[in-house]
Coordinates of N, CA and C in Angstrom, one line a residue:
M875 N 0.8 -1.2 0.0 CA 0.0 0.0 0.0 C 0.9 1.2 0.0
S876 N 0.6 2.2 -0.9 CA 1.4 3.4 -1.0 C 1.2 4.3 0.2
K877 N 2.2 5.2 0.3 CA 2.1 6.1 1.5 C 0.9 7.0 1.4
E878 N 0.4 7.4 0.3 CA -0.8 8.2 0.2 C -2.0 7.5 0.7
L879 N -2.1 6.2 0.3 CA -3.3 5.4 0.8 C -3.2 5.1 2.3
R880 N -2.0 4.9 2.8 CA -1.8 4.6 4.2 C -2.3 5.8 5.1
N881 N -2.3 7.0 4.5 CA -2.7 8.2 5.3 C -4.2 8.6 5.0
V882 N -4.9 7.8 4.3 CA -6.3 8.2 4.0 C -7.1 7.9 5.3
S883 N -7.9 8.9 5.7 CA -8.7 8.8 7.0 C -10.2 8.8 6.7
Y884 N -10.7 9.3 5.6 CA -12.1 9.3 5.2 C -12.3 8.6 3.9
I885 N -13.3 7.7 3.9 CA -13.5 6.9 2.7 C -15.0 6.9 2.4
L886 N -15.3 7.1 1.1 CA -16.7 7.0 0.6 C -16.8 5.7 -0.2
A887 N -17.6 4.7 0.3 CA -17.7 3.4 -0.4 C -19.1 3.4 -1.0
D888 N -19.1 3.5 -2.3 CA -20.4 3.5 -3.1 C -20.3 2.4 -4.2
P889 N -20.3 1.2 -3.7 CA -20.1 0.1 -4.7 C -21.3 -0.2 -5.6
T890 N -21.0 -1.0 -6.6 CA -22.1 -1.4 -7.5 C -23.3 -2.0 -6.8
C891 N -24.4 -1.7 -7.2 CA -25.7 -2.2 -6.6 C -26.7 -2.5 -7.7
S892 N -27.9 -2.9 -7.2 CA -28.9 -3.3 -8.2 C -29.6 -2.1 -8.8
G893 N -29.4 -0.9 -8.2 CA -30.1 0.3 -8.7 C -31.6 0.3 -8.6
S894 N -32.1 -0.5 -7.6 CA -33.5 -0.6 -7.5 C -34.2 0.7 -7.0
G895 N -33.4 1.6 -6.5 CA -34.0 2.8 -6.0 C -34.1 3.9 -7.1
M896 N -33.5 3.7 -8.2 CA -33.5 4.7 -9.3 C -34.8 4.8 -10.0
V897 N -35.4 5.9 -9.9 CA -36.8 6.1 -10.5 C -36.7 6.3 -12.0
D898 N -35.7 7.0 -12.5 CA -35.6 7.3 -13.9 C -34.7 6.3 -14.6
R899 N -34.5 5.2 -14.1 CA -33.6 4.2 -14.8 C -34.3 3.7 -16.0
L900 N -33.5 3.3 -17.0 CA -34.0 2.8 -18.3 C -34.4 1.3 -18.1
D901 N -35.7 1.1 -17.7 CA -36.1 -0.3 -17.5 C -36.1 -1.1 -18.8
Q902 N -36.1 -0.4 -19.9 CA -36.2 -1.2 -21.2 C -34.9 -2.0 -21.4
F903 N -33.8 -1.6 -20.7 CA -32.5 -2.2 -20.8 C -32.3 -3.2 -19.6
V904 N -33.3 -3.3 -18.7 CA -33.2 -4.2 -17.6 C -34.1 -5.4 -17.8
N905 N -33.6 -6.6 -17.4 CA -34.3 -7.8 -17.6 C -35.5 -7.9 -16.6
T906 N -36.7 -7.5 -17.0 CA -37.8 -7.5 -16.1 C -38.5 -8.9 -15.9
D907 N -38.0 -9.8 -16.7 CA -38.6 -11.2 -16.7 C -37.8 -12.0 -15.6
E908 N -37.0 -11.5 -14.8 CA -36.2 -12.2 -13.8 C -37.1 -12.7 -12.7
D909 N -37.1 -14.0 -12.5 CA -37.9 -14.6 -11.4 C -37.3 -14.3 -10.1
E910 N -38.0 -14.8 -9.0 CA -37.5 -14.5 -7.6 C -36.2 -15.2 -7.3
T911 N -36.0 -16.4 -7.9 CA -34.8 -17.1 -7.6 C -33.6 -16.4 -8.3
Q912 N -33.8 -16.0 -9.5 CA -32.7 -15.3 -10.2 C -32.4 -14.0 -9.5
Q913 N -33.4 -13.3 -9.0 CA -33.2 -12.0 -8.4 C -32.5 -12.2 -7.0
A914 N -32.8 -13.3 -6.3 CA -32.2 -13.6 -5.0 C -30.7 -13.9 -5.2
E915 N -30.4 -14.7 -6.3 CA -29.0 -15.0 -6.6 C -28.2 -13.7 -6.9
R916 N -28.8 -12.9 -7.7 CA -28.1 -11.7 -8.1 C -27.9 -10.8 -6.9
L917 N -28.9 -10.6 -6.0 CA -28.7 -9.8 -4.8 C -27.7 -10.4 -3.9
A918 N -27.6 -11.7 -3.8 CA -26.6 -12.4 -3.0 C -25.2 -12.1 -3.5
K919 N -25.0 -12.1 -4.8 CA -23.7 -11.8 -5.3 C -23.3 -10.3 -5.1
L920 N -24.3 -9.5 -5.3 CA -24.1 -8.0 -5.1 C -23.8 -7.8 -3.6
S921 N -24.5 -8.4 -2.7 CA -24.3 -8.2 -1.3 C -22.9 -8.7 -0.9
S922 N -22.5 -9.8 -1.4 CA -21.1 -10.3 -1.1 C -20.0 -9.3 -1.5
F923 N -20.2 -8.8 -2.7 CA -19.3 -7.9 -3.3 C -19.2 -6.6 -2.4
Q924 N -20.4 -6.1 -2.0 CA -20.5 -4.9 -1.2 C -19.8 -5.0 0.1
K925 N -19.9 -6.2 0.8 CA -19.3 -6.5 2.0 C -17.8 -6.4 1.9
Q926 N -17.3 -7.0 0.8 CA -15.8 -7.0 0.5 C -15.3 -5.6 0.4
I927 N -16.1 -4.7 -0.3 CA -15.6 -3.4 -0.5 C -15.5 -2.6 0.8
V928 N -16.5 -2.8 1.7 CA -16.5 -2.1 3.0 C -15.4 -2.6 3.9
L929 N -15.2 -4.0 3.9 CA -14.2 -4.6 4.7 C -12.8 -4.1 4.2
H930 N -12.6 -4.0 2.9 CA -11.4 -3.6 2.4 C -11.1 -2.1 2.8
A931 N -12.1 -1.3 2.8 CA -12.0 0.1 3.2 C -11.5 0.2 4.7
M932 N -12.1 -0.7 5.5 CA -11.7 -0.8 6.9 C -10.3 -1.2 7.2
S933 N -9.7 -1.8 6.2 CA -8.3 -2.3 6.3 C -7.3 -1.2 6.2
F934 N -7.7 0.0 5.7 CA -6.8 1.1 5.6 C -6.3 1.5 7.0
P935 N -5.0 1.6 7.2 CA -4.5 1.8 8.6 C -4.9 3.1 9.3
S936 N -5.1 4.1 8.5 CA -5.4 5.4 9.0 C -6.9 5.8 8.9
A937 N -7.7 4.9 8.3 CA -9.1 5.2 8.1 C -9.9 5.3 9.4
Q938 N -10.6 6.4 9.6 CA -11.4 6.7 10.8 C -12.9 6.8 10.5
H939 N -13.3 7.2 9.3 CA -14.7 7.3 9.0 C -14.9 6.7 7.6
I940 N -16.0 5.9 7.5 CA -16.4 5.3 6.2 C -17.9 5.5 6.0
S941 N -18.2 6.1 4.8 CA -19.6 6.3 4.5 C -20.0 5.2 3.4
Y942 N -21.0 4.4 3.7 CA -21.4 3.4 2.8 C -22.8 3.8 2.3
S943 N -22.9 3.8 0.9 CA -24.2 4.2 0.3 C -24.5 3.3 -0.9
T944 N -25.7 3.1 -1.2 CA -26.2 2.4 -2.3 C -27.4 3.2 -2.9
C945 N -27.8 2.9 -4.1 CA -29.0 3.4 -4.7 C -30.0 2.3 -4.8
S946 N -30.0 1.5 -3.7 CA -30.9 0.3 -3.7 C -31.8 0.4 -2.5
I947 N -33.0 -0.2 -2.6 CA -34.0 -0.2 -1.5 C -34.1 -1.6 -1.0
H948 N -33.3 -2.6 -1.4 CA -33.3 -3.9 -1.0 C -32.5 -4.1 0.3
A949 N -33.1 -4.7 1.3 CA -32.4 -4.9 2.6 C -31.1 -5.8 2.4
E950 N -31.1 -6.7 1.4 CA -29.9 -7.5 1.2 C -28.7 -6.7 0.9
E951 N -28.9 -5.5 0.3 CA -27.7 -4.6 0.0 C -27.5 -3.5 1.0
D952 N -28.4 -3.4 1.9 CA -28.4 -2.3 2.8 C -28.1 -2.7 4.3
E953 N -29.2 -3.0 5.0 CA -29.1 -3.4 6.4 C -28.3 -4.7 6.6
D954 N -28.5 -5.6 5.7 CA -27.8 -6.9 5.8 C -26.3 -6.7 5.7
V955 N -25.9 -5.8 4.8 CA -24.5 -5.6 4.6 C -23.9 -4.9 5.9
V956 N -24.6 -4.0 6.4 CA -24.1 -3.3 7.6 C -24.0 -4.2 8.8
T957 N -25.0 -5.1 8.9 CA -25.0 -6.0 10.1 C -23.8 -7.0 9.9
A958 N -23.6 -7.5 8.7 CA -22.5 -8.5 8.5 C -21.2 -7.9 8.7
V959 N -21.0 -6.6 8.3 CA -19.7 -6.0 8.4 C -19.4 -5.7 9.9
L960 N -20.4 -5.3 10.6 CA -20.1 -5.0 12.1 C -19.8 -6.3 12.8
E961 N -20.4 -7.4 12.4 CA -20.1 -8.6 13.1 C -18.6 -9.1 12.9
Q962 N -18.1 -8.7 11.7 CA -16.7 -9.1 11.4 C -15.7 -8.0 11.7
S963 N -16.1 -6.9 12.2 CA -15.2 -5.8 12.5 C -15.5 -5.2 13.9
P964 N -14.9 -5.8 14.9 CA -15.2 -5.3 16.3 C -14.6 -4.0 16.6
D965 N -13.6 -3.5 15.7 CA -13.0 -2.2 15.9 C -13.7 -1.1 15.3
W966 N -14.9 -1.4 14.8 CA -15.7 -0.3 14.1 C -17.1 -0.3 14.8
E967 N -17.7 0.9 14.7 CA -19.0 1.1 15.3 C -19.9 1.9 14.3
L968 N -21.2 1.9 14.5 CA -22.1 2.7 13.6 C -22.5 4.0 14.3
V969 N -22.4 5.1 13.5 CA -22.8 6.4 13.9 C -24.1 6.8 13.3
K970 N -25.0 7.4 14.0 CA -26.2 7.8 13.4 C -26.0 8.8 12.3
A971 N -26.3 8.4 11.1 CA -26.1 9.3 9.9 C -27.3 10.3 9.7
L972 N -27.0 11.5 9.4 CA -28.0 12.5 9.2 C -29.1 12.4 10.2
P973 N -28.8 12.7 11.5 CA -29.8 12.5 12.5 C -31.1 13.4 12.3
Q974 N -31.0 14.4 11.5 CA -32.2 15.3 11.3 C -33.1 14.7 10.3
W975 N -32.7 13.6 9.5 CA -33.5 13.1 8.5 C -34.6 12.2 9.1
H976 N -35.8 12.3 8.6 CA -36.9 11.6 9.3 C -37.0 10.1 9.0
R977 N -36.6 9.7 7.8 CA -36.7 8.3 7.5 C -35.4 7.5 7.8
R978 N -35.6 6.5 8.7 CA -34.4 5.7 9.1 C -34.5 4.4 8.4
G979 N -33.5 3.5 8.8 CA -33.4 2.2 8.3 C -34.6 1.3 8.8
L980 N -34.6 0.1 8.3 CA -35.7 -0.8 8.7 C -35.6 -1.1 10.2
S981 N -36.8 -1.0 10.9 CA -36.8 -1.1 12.3 C -36.6 -2.6 12.7
S982 N -36.7 -3.5 11.8 CA -36.5 -4.9 12.2 C -35.0 -5.2 12.4
Y983 N -34.1 -4.3 12.1 CA -32.7 -4.5 12.3 C -32.2 -3.6 13.4
A984 N -31.2 -4.1 14.2 CA -30.6 -3.4 15.3 C -30.0 -2.1 14.8
C985 N -29.4 -2.1 13.6 CA -28.7 -1.0 13.0 C -29.7 0.0 12.3
G986 N -30.9 -0.3 12.3 CA -31.9 0.5 11.5 C -31.9 1.9 11.9
E987 N -32.0 2.2 13.1 CA -32.1 3.6 13.6 C -30.9 4.5 13.2
S988 N -29.8 3.9 13.1 CA -28.6 4.6 12.7 C -28.4 4.9 11.3
C989 N -29.2 4.2 10.4 CA -29.0 4.3 9.0 C -30.1 5.2 8.4
V990 N -29.9 5.6 7.2 CA -30.8 6.5 6.5 C -31.4 5.8 5.2
R991 N -32.7 5.9 5.1 CA -33.3 5.4 3.9 C -34.1 6.6 3.2
V992 N -34.0 6.6 1.9 CA -34.7 7.7 1.1 C -35.5 6.9 0.1
L993 N -36.8 7.3 0.0 CA -37.7 6.6 -1.0 C -38.2 7.7 -2.0
P994 N -38.7 7.2 -3.2 CA -39.1 8.1 -4.2 C -40.2 9.1 -3.7
E995 N -41.0 8.7 -2.7 CA -42.0 9.6 -2.2 C -41.4 10.8 -1.4
D996 N -40.1 10.7 -1.1 CA -39.4 11.8 -0.5 C -39.0 12.9 -1.5
G997 N -39.3 12.7 -2.7 CA -39.0 13.7 -3.8 C -37.7 13.4 -4.5
T998 N -37.1 12.3 -4.3 CA -35.8 11.9 -4.9 C -35.7 10.4 -5.2
S999 N -34.7 10.0 -5.8 CA -34.5 8.6 -6.0 C -34.3 7.9 -4.6
G1000 N -34.5 6.6 -4.6 CA -34.3 5.8 -3.4 C -32.9 5.5 -3.2
F1001 N -32.4 5.6 -2.0 CA -31.0 5.2 -1.7 C -30.9 5.0 -0.2
F1002 N -29.7 4.4 0.2 CA -29.4 4.0 1.5 C -28.1 4.6 2.0
L1003 N -27.9 4.9 3.3 CA -26.7 5.5 3.8 C -26.4 5.0 5.2
A1004 N -25.1 4.6 5.4 CA -24.6 4.2 6.8 C -23.3 4.8 7.0
H1005 N -23.0 5.2 8.2 CA -21.7 5.8 8.6 C -21.0 5.0 9.6
F1006 N -19.8 4.5 9.2 CA -19.0 3.7 10.1 C -17.9 4.6 10.7
R1007 N -17.5 4.3 12.0 CA -16.5 5.0 12.6 C -15.6 4.1 13.4
R1008 N -14.3 4.2 13.3 CA -13.4 3.4 14.1 C -13.5 3.7 15.5
C1009 N -13.6 2.7 16.4 CA -13.7 2.9 17.8 C -12.5 3.6 18.3
S1010 N -12.7 4.6 19.3 CA -11.6 5.4 19.8 C -10.5 4.5 20.5
S1011 N -10.9 3.4 21.1 CA -10.0 2.5 21.8 C -9.1 1.8 20.8
S1012 N -9.5 1.7 19.5 CA -8.6 1.0 18.6 C -7.9 1.9 17.6
M1013 N -8.0 3.2 17.9 CA -7.3 4.2 17.0 C -5.8 4.0 17.1
K1014 N -5.2 3.9 16.0 CA -3.7 3.7 16.0 C -3.0 5.0 16.1
P1015 N -1.9 5.0 16.9 CA -1.1 6.3 17.1 C -0.7 6.9 15.8
S1016 N -0.4 6.1 14.8 CA 0.1 6.6 13.5 C -0.9 7.4 12.8
S1017 N -2.2 7.3 13.1 CA -3.3 8.0 12.4 C -3.2 9.5 12.7
S1018 N -3.1 9.9 14.0 CA -2.9 11.3 14.3 C -1.6 11.9 13.8
A1019 N -0.6 11.1 13.8 CA 0.7 11.5 13.2 C 0.6 11.8 11.8
S1020 N -0.1 10.9 11.0 CA -0.2 11.1 9.6 C -1.0 12.3 9.2
L1021 N -2.0 12.7 10.1 CA -2.8 13.9 9.8 C -2.0 15.1 10.0
S1022 N -1.0 15.1 10.9 CA -0.2 16.3 11.1 C 1.0 16.3 10.2
G1023 N 1.1 15.4 9.3 CA 2.1 15.4 8.3 C 3.4 14.6 8.7
A1024 N 3.3 13.9 9.8 CA 4.5 13.1 10.2 C 4.0 11.7 10.5
S1025 N 4.6 10.8 9.8 CA 4.2 9.4 10.0 C 5.3 8.6 10.7
S1026 N 5.0 7.8 11.7 CA 6.0 7.1 12.5 C 6.7 6.1 11.6
D1027 N 6.0 5.5 10.7 CA 6.7 4.4 9.9 C 7.6 4.9 8.8
T1028 N 7.5 6.3 8.6 CA 8.4 6.9 7.6 C 9.6 7.6 8.3
A1029 N 9.6 7.6 9.6 CA 10.7 8.4 10.3 C 12.0 7.7 10.0
P1030 N 13.0 8.5 9.6 CA 14.3 7.8 9.3 C 14.9 7.3 10.6
V1031 N 15.6 6.2 10.5 CA 16.3 5.6 11.6 C 17.7 5.5 11.2
T1032 N 18.6 6.1 12.0 CA 20.0 6.1 11.7 C 20.6 5.0 12.5
S1033 N 20.9 3.9 11.8 CA 21.5 2.8 12.5 C 22.2 1.9 11.5
H1034 N 23.3 1.3 11.9 CA 24.0 0.4 11.0 C 23.8 -1.0 11.4
R1035 N 22.9 -1.2 12.3 CA 22.6 -2.6 12.8 C 21.2 -3.0 12.3
H1036 N 21.0 -4.2 12.0 CA 19.7 -4.7 11.6 C 19.0 -5.1 12.9
S1037 N 18.1 -4.2 13.3 CA 17.3 -4.5 14.5 C 15.9 -4.1 14.3
S1038 N 15.0 -4.8 15.0 CA 13.6 -4.6 14.9 C 13.1 -3.3 15.5
T1039 N 13.9 -2.8 16.5 CA 13.6 -1.6 17.2 C 14.7 -0.6 17.0
P1040 N 14.3 0.6 16.6 CA 15.4 1.6 16.3 C 16.1 2.0 17.6
S1041 N 17.4 2.3 17.5 CA 18.2 2.7 18.6 C 17.9 4.1 19.0
T1042 N 17.8 4.4 20.3 CA 17.5 5.8 20.7 C 18.8 6.5 21.2
A1043 N 19.9 5.7 21.3 CA 21.1 6.3 21.8 C 21.7 7.3 20.8
K1044 N 22.1 8.5 21.4 CA 22.7 9.5 20.5 C 24.2 9.2 20.3
P1045 N 24.6 9.5 19.1 CA 26.1 9.2 18.8 C 26.9 10.2 19.6
P1046 N 28.0 9.8 20.1 CA 28.9 10.7 20.9 C 29.4 11.9 20.1
K1047 N 29.5 13.1 20.7 CA 29.9 14.3 20.0 C 31.5 14.2 19.9
V1048 N 31.9 14.5 18.8 CA 33.4 14.4 18.5 C 33.8 15.8 18.1
A1049 N 34.8 16.4 18.8 CA 35.3 17.7 18.5 C 36.0 17.7 17.2
P1050 N 35.8 18.8 16.4 CA 36.5 18.8 15.1 C 38.0 18.8 15.2
A1051 N 38.6 18.1 14.4 CA 40.1 18.0 14.5 C 40.7 19.3 14.0
K1052 N 41.7 19.8 14.8 CA 42.4 21.0 14.5 C 43.4 20.7 13.4
P1053 N 43.5 21.7 12.5 CA 44.5 21.5 11.4 C 45.9 21.3 11.9
S1054 N 46.5 20.4 11.4 CA 47.9 20.1 11.9 C 48.9 21.1 11.4
Q1055 N 49.7 21.6 12.3 CA 50.7 22.6 11.9 C 52.0 21.8 11.5
P1056 N 52.7 22.3 10.5 CA 53.9 21.6 10.1 C 55.0 21.7 11.2
A1057 N 55.6 20.6 11.5 CA 56.6 20.6 12.6 C 57.9 21.4 12.1
S1058 N 58.4 22.1 13.1 CA 59.7 22.9 12.8 C 60.8 21.9 12.4
P1059 N 61.5 22.2 11.4 CA 62.6 21.3 11.0 C 63.6 21.1 12.0
T1060 N 64.1 19.9 12.2 CA 65.1 19.6 13.2 C 66.5 20.0 12.6
P1061 N 67.2 20.9 13.3 CA 68.5 21.3 12.8 C 69.4 20.2 12.6
A1062 N 70.1 20.3 11.5 CA 71.1 19.2 11.2 C 72.2 19.2 12.3
F1063 N 72.6 18.0 12.6 CA 73.6 17.8 13.6 C 75.0 18.0 13.0
K1064 N 75.8 19.0 13.5 CA 77.1 19.2 13.0 C 78.1 18.9 14.1
P1065 N 78.9 17.8 13.9 CA 79.9 17.5 14.9 C 81.0 18.5 15.0
T1066 N 81.5 18.8 16.2 CA 82.6 19.7 16.4 C 83.9 19.0 16.1
K1067 N 84.7 19.6 15.3 CA 86.0 18.9 15.0 C 87.0 19.1 16.1
R1068 N 87.5 18.1 16.5 CA 88.6 18.1 17.5 C 89.9 18.1 16.9
P1069 N 90.9 18.8 17.4 CA 92.2 18.8 16.7 C 92.9 17.4 16.9
S1070 N 93.6 17.0 15.9 CA 94.2 15.7 16.0 C 95.4 15.8 17.0
S1071 N 95.9 14.7 17.5 CA 97.0 14.6 18.4 C 98.3 15.2 17.8
S1072 N 98.5 14.9 16.5 CA 99.7 15.4 15.9 C 99.7 16.9 15.8
A1073 N 98.5 17.4 15.5 CA 98.4 18.9 15.3 C 98.6 19.6 16.7
S1074 N 98.1 19.0 17.7 CA 98.2 19.6 19.0 C 99.7 19.5 19.6
S1075 N 100.4 18.4 19.2 CA 101.8 18.3 19.7 C 102.7 19.3 19.0
S1076 N 102.4 19.5 17.7 CA 103.2 20.4 16.9 C 103.0 21.8 17.3
D1077 N 101.8 22.1 17.8 CA 101.5 23.5 18.3 C 102.2 23.7 19.6
A1078 N 102.2 22.7 20.4 CA 102.9 22.8 21.7 C 104.4 23.0 21.5
S1079 N 105.1 22.3 20.6 CA 106.5 22.5 20.4 C 106.8 23.8 19.8
A1080 N 105.9 24.3 19.0 CA 106.1 25.7 18.4 C 106.0 26.7 19.5
K1081 N 105.2 26.5 20.4 CA 105.1 27.5 21.5 C 106.4 27.5 22.4
K1082 N 106.9 26.2 22.6 CA 108.1 26.1 23.4 C 109.3 26.8 22.6
R1083 N 109.3 26.7 21.3 CA 110.4 27.3 20.5 C 110.3 28.8 20.6
R1084 N 109.0 29.3 20.6 CA 108.9 30.8 20.7 C 109.3 31.3 22.1
K1085 N 109.3 30.5 23.1 CA 109.7 30.9 24.4 C 111.2 30.9 24.6
K1086 N 111.9 30.2 23.8 CA 113.4 30.1 24.0 C 114.0 31.4 23.7
V1087 N 114.9 31.8 24.5 CA 115.6 33.1 24.3 C 117.1 32.8 23.9
R1088 N 117.5 33.3 22.8 CA 118.9 33.1 22.4 C 119.8 34.0 23.3
L1089 N 120.8 33.3 23.8 CA 121.8 34.0 24.6 C 122.9 34.5 23.7
P1090 N 123.4 35.6 24.1 CA 124.5 36.1 23.2 C 125.8 35.3 23.3
V1091 N 126.4 35.2 22.3 CA 127.6 34.3 22.2 C 128.8 35.2 22.6
T1092 N 129.6 34.8 23.5 CA 130.8 35.5 23.9 C 132.0 34.7 23.5
S1093 N 133.0 35.4 23.1 CA 134.2 34.8 22.6 C 135.2 34.6 23.8

């Protein structure tokens, strides 16, 4: 299911029906020779299809309200569908639709008072309406988040480990490294020359010679 469909919260389910409430329908294109058995089989197939449509709408994770409507006056497509869907969906309840409208659903059904029926004598074509709402106790946390523009299942998780639960630990702060300064060049080592033993002895003898004083020669 795409991200857009996961965030849908209101659904209008108006599936294919028998159209028995349509006053101006073209009856010349409808098989009016259908006997009761054939009609019952056709209504059973339509009813099964309508249940699947509503149940599929209820499978949307963020769906909170579903409006179910038909242009049929047959209970098989109206109150029967609502009753069957509620029995299979404990997380959903029925809300009284259009409470100001005078004509309600069939009183022989527990859901009748919450539904709306319109007949041709009301000045329009016949149709049926029911309003489903997800129970507050079963509302998923992601629904409110999706309405505010943030979805929990799309939140990025920064982790290099494959884990079913995202890690909440924050990575340690690391101070930026200072640019390294070039080390001052080490001065080249220059050994001090020591005078050789021969040179030192020659210097010493020279000094002695300079200290000698010549005595005058007497005859």
